[in-house]
Amino acid sequence: MDSTIIVALISGLFTLVGTLGGILASSRLTAYRIEQLEKKVDKHNQVIDRVYRLEQRDAVFDEEIKVANHRINDLEGFHK
């Protein structure tokens, strides 16, 4: 075989190995970054759920206060 062909084959092989290595490294980095983003999204969703539950409890407390104030006003009306 001609030395030019051998050099071309070796160069092609190393180029292929380097390219595949780069693709694998890039794939791992992308997977890691996606995993980190998923963790942040999970934390965010937990906060949103907690805020929603707090808002529901707040609405219940507001309604209880309105009922209590109405009952107090009714009772004060009977004493006057």
XYZ file of N, CA and C in Angstrom:
240
model
N 0.835 -1.175 0.000
C 0.000 0.000 0.000
C 0.876 1.233 0.000
N 0.341 2.238 -0.602
C 1.068 3.504 -0.683
C 1.029 4.194 0.679
N 2.088 4.872 1.048
C 2.173 5.538 2.343
C 1.136 6.659 2.469
N 0.760 7.262 1.382
C -0.256 8.326 1.408
C -1.599 7.760 1.855
N -1.922 6.575 1.362
C -3.192 5.943 1.733
C -3.164 5.559 3.212
N -2.059 5.028 3.693
C -1.934 4.649 5.098
C -2.067 5.872 5.999
N -1.416 6.963 5.642
C -1.520 8.205 6.422
C -2.955 8.711 6.406
N -3.621 8.639 5.272
C -5.010 9.095 5.164
C -5.923 8.236 6.034
N -5.718 6.923 6.049
C -6.538 6.034 6.873
C -6.318 6.296 8.368
N -5.065 6.457 8.762
C -4.769 6.740 10.166
C -5.357 8.092 10.571
N -5.225 9.083 9.708
C -5.798 10.408 9.994
C -7.309 10.319 10.111
N -7.908 9.571 9.215
C -9.365 9.399 9.264
C -9.801 8.700 10.536
N -9.062 7.688 10.953
C -9.383 6.957 12.177
C -9.291 7.870 13.395
N -8.206 8.626 13.501
C -8.066 9.531 14.645
C -9.112 10.651 14.613
N -9.460 11.105 13.434
C -10.514 12.115 13.317
C -11.841 11.551 13.801
N -12.136 10.320 13.414
C -13.377 9.659 13.832
C -13.406 9.480 15.345
N -12.298 9.013 15.931
C -12.226 8.820 17.386
C -12.383 10.157 18.107
N -11.723 11.182 17.617
C -11.836 12.505 18.243
C -13.242 13.063 18.159
N -13.873 12.874 17.023
C -15.238 13.363 16.840
C -16.198 12.634 17.767
N -16.079 11.308 17.839
C -16.955 10.541 18.728
C -16.727 10.915 20.191
N -15.467 11.139 20.558
C -15.176 11.574 21.930
C -15.810 12.918 22.240
N -15.751 13.822 21.303
C -16.378 15.132 21.496
C -17.883 15.034 21.615
N -18.466 14.181 20.801
C -19.921 13.994 20.859
C -20.326 13.411 22.208
N -19.589 12.416 22.689
C -19.909 11.809 23.987
C -19.759 12.815 25.129
N -18.688 13.599 25.112
C -18.480 14.601 26.160
C -19.593 15.652 26.136
N -19.950 16.076 24.953
C -21.021 17.064 24.815
C -22.352 16.486 25.287
N -22.592 15.237 24.972
C -23.830 14.573 25.390
C -23.908 14.463 26.905
N -22.806 14.109 27.540
C -22.790 14.016 29.003
C -23.033 15.371 29.648
N -22.394 16.396 29.125
C -22.576 17.737 29.671
C -24.026 18.187 29.513
N -24.603 17.918 28.368
C -25.998 18.298 28.134
C -26.925 17.557 29.087
N -26.688 16.271 29.282
C -27.516 15.493 30.207
C -27.383 16.025 31.630
N -26.172 16.388 32.039
C -25.952 16.936 33.376
C -26.698 18.253 33.556
N -26.594 19.115 32.563
C -27.251 20.418 32.666
C -28.766 20.265 32.695
N -29.293 19.336 31.918
C -30.742 19.092 31.933
C -31.176 18.570 33.301
N -30.370 17.695 33.887
C -30.684 17.167 35.216
C -30.715 18.291 36.251
N -29.756 19.204 36.171
C -29.734 20.335 37.109
C -30.947 21.238 36.916
N -31.326 21.462 35.677
C -32.517 22.280 35.410
C -33.780 21.600 35.932
N -33.852 20.282 35.783
C -35.014 19.553 36.299
C -35.106 19.690 37.809
N -33.972 19.654 38.504
C -33.984 19.837 39.954
C -34.490 21.226 40.324
N -34.045 22.237 39.581
C -34.500 23.605 39.857
C -35.996 23.744 39.592
N -36.473 23.121 38.536
C -37.903 23.179 38.210
C -38.716 22.481 39.299
N -38.213 21.350 39.807
C -38.910 20.655 40.889
C -39.001 21.533 42.135
N -37.910 22.207 42.485
C -37.937 23.111 43.642
C -38.947 24.230 43.419
N -38.939 24.778 42.217
C -39.857 25.870 41.890
C -41.304 25.396 41.996
N -41.574 24.211 41.467
C -42.934 23.681 41.519
C -43.381 23.418 42.948
N -42.461 22.979 43.807
C -42.800 22.774 45.211
C -43.175 24.101 45.863
N -42.436 25.147 45.544
C -42.745 26.465 46.106
C -44.112 26.935 45.620
N -44.377 26.747 44.341
C -45.677 27.162 43.794
C -46.802 26.404 44.477
N -46.633 25.101 44.690
C -47.662 24.305 45.367
C -47.884 24.798 46.789
N -46.783 25.099 47.494
C -46.921 25.580 48.869
C -47.621 26.931 48.913
N -47.287 27.815 48.003
C -47.933 29.136 47.960
C -49.421 28.979 47.665
N -49.754 28.069 46.749
C -51.161 27.834 46.416
C -51.933 27.353 47.638
N -51.326 26.405 48.387
C -51.997 25.912 49.597
C -52.142 27.019 50.642
N -51.112 27.869 50.771
C -51.209 28.985 51.717
C -52.307 29.958 51.318
N -52.422 30.213 50.032
C -53.479 31.111 49.560
C -54.856 30.520 49.823
N -54.999 29.211 49.675
C -56.284 28.569 49.972
C -56.611 28.706 51.454
N -55.604 28.449 52.315
C -55.828 28.596 53.758
C -56.172 30.037 54.105
N -55.525 30.985 53.458
C -55.792 32.396 53.701
C -57.232 32.736 53.332
N -57.697 32.179 52.227
C -59.082 32.428 51.812
C -60.060 31.850 52.830
N -59.757 30.679 53.373
C -60.618 30.073 54.393
C -60.621 30.941 55.647
N -59.443 31.406 56.070
C -59.373 32.272 57.249
C -60.144 33.573 57.030
N -60.037 34.145 55.849
C -60.789 35.367 55.552
C -62.284 35.127 55.667
N -62.739 33.997 55.158
C -64.169 33.677 55.230
C -64.591 33.461 56.682
N -63.745 32.796 57.465
C -64.064 32.598 58.880
C -64.132 33.928 59.619
N -63.241 34.851 59.297
C -63.261 36.173 59.927
C -64.525 36.928 59.543
N -64.932 36.828 58.282
C -66.169 37.496 57.854
C -67.377 36.941 58.606
N -67.412 35.623 58.743
C -68.525 35.000 59.467
C -68.512 35.440 60.927
N -67.325 35.456 61.548
C -67.227 35.864 62.947
C -67.649 37.329 63.109
N -67.219 38.189 62.214
C -67.611 39.601 62.285
C -69.114 39.759 62.100
N -69.678 38.989 61.222
C -71.124 39.059 61.008
C -71.866 38.611 62.273
N -71.388 37.554 62.901
C -72.028 37.066 64.131
C -71.882 38.096 65.242
N -70.706 38.731 65.327
C -70.505 39.776 66.349
C -71.449 40.937 66.097
N -71.579 41.350 64.852
C -72.498 42.454 64.523
C -73.931 42.081 64.859
N -74.306 40.835 64.595
C -75.669 40.394 64.952
C -75.883 40.434 66.468
N -74.879 39.962 67.220
C -75.000 39.965 68.658
C -75.037 41.376 69.225
N -74.242 42.274 68.685
C -74.242 43.665 69.139
C -75.579 44.316 68.817
N -76.186 43.925 67.736
C -77.492 44.478 67.374
C -78.558 44.093 68.375
N -78.442 42.909 68.976
C -79.426 42.475 69.960
C -79.263 43.222 71.278
N -78.051 43.671 71.595
C -77.815 44.372 72.858
C -78.153 45.829 72.797
N -78.337 46.404 71.682
C -78.576 47.843 71.590
C -80.009 48.182 71.720
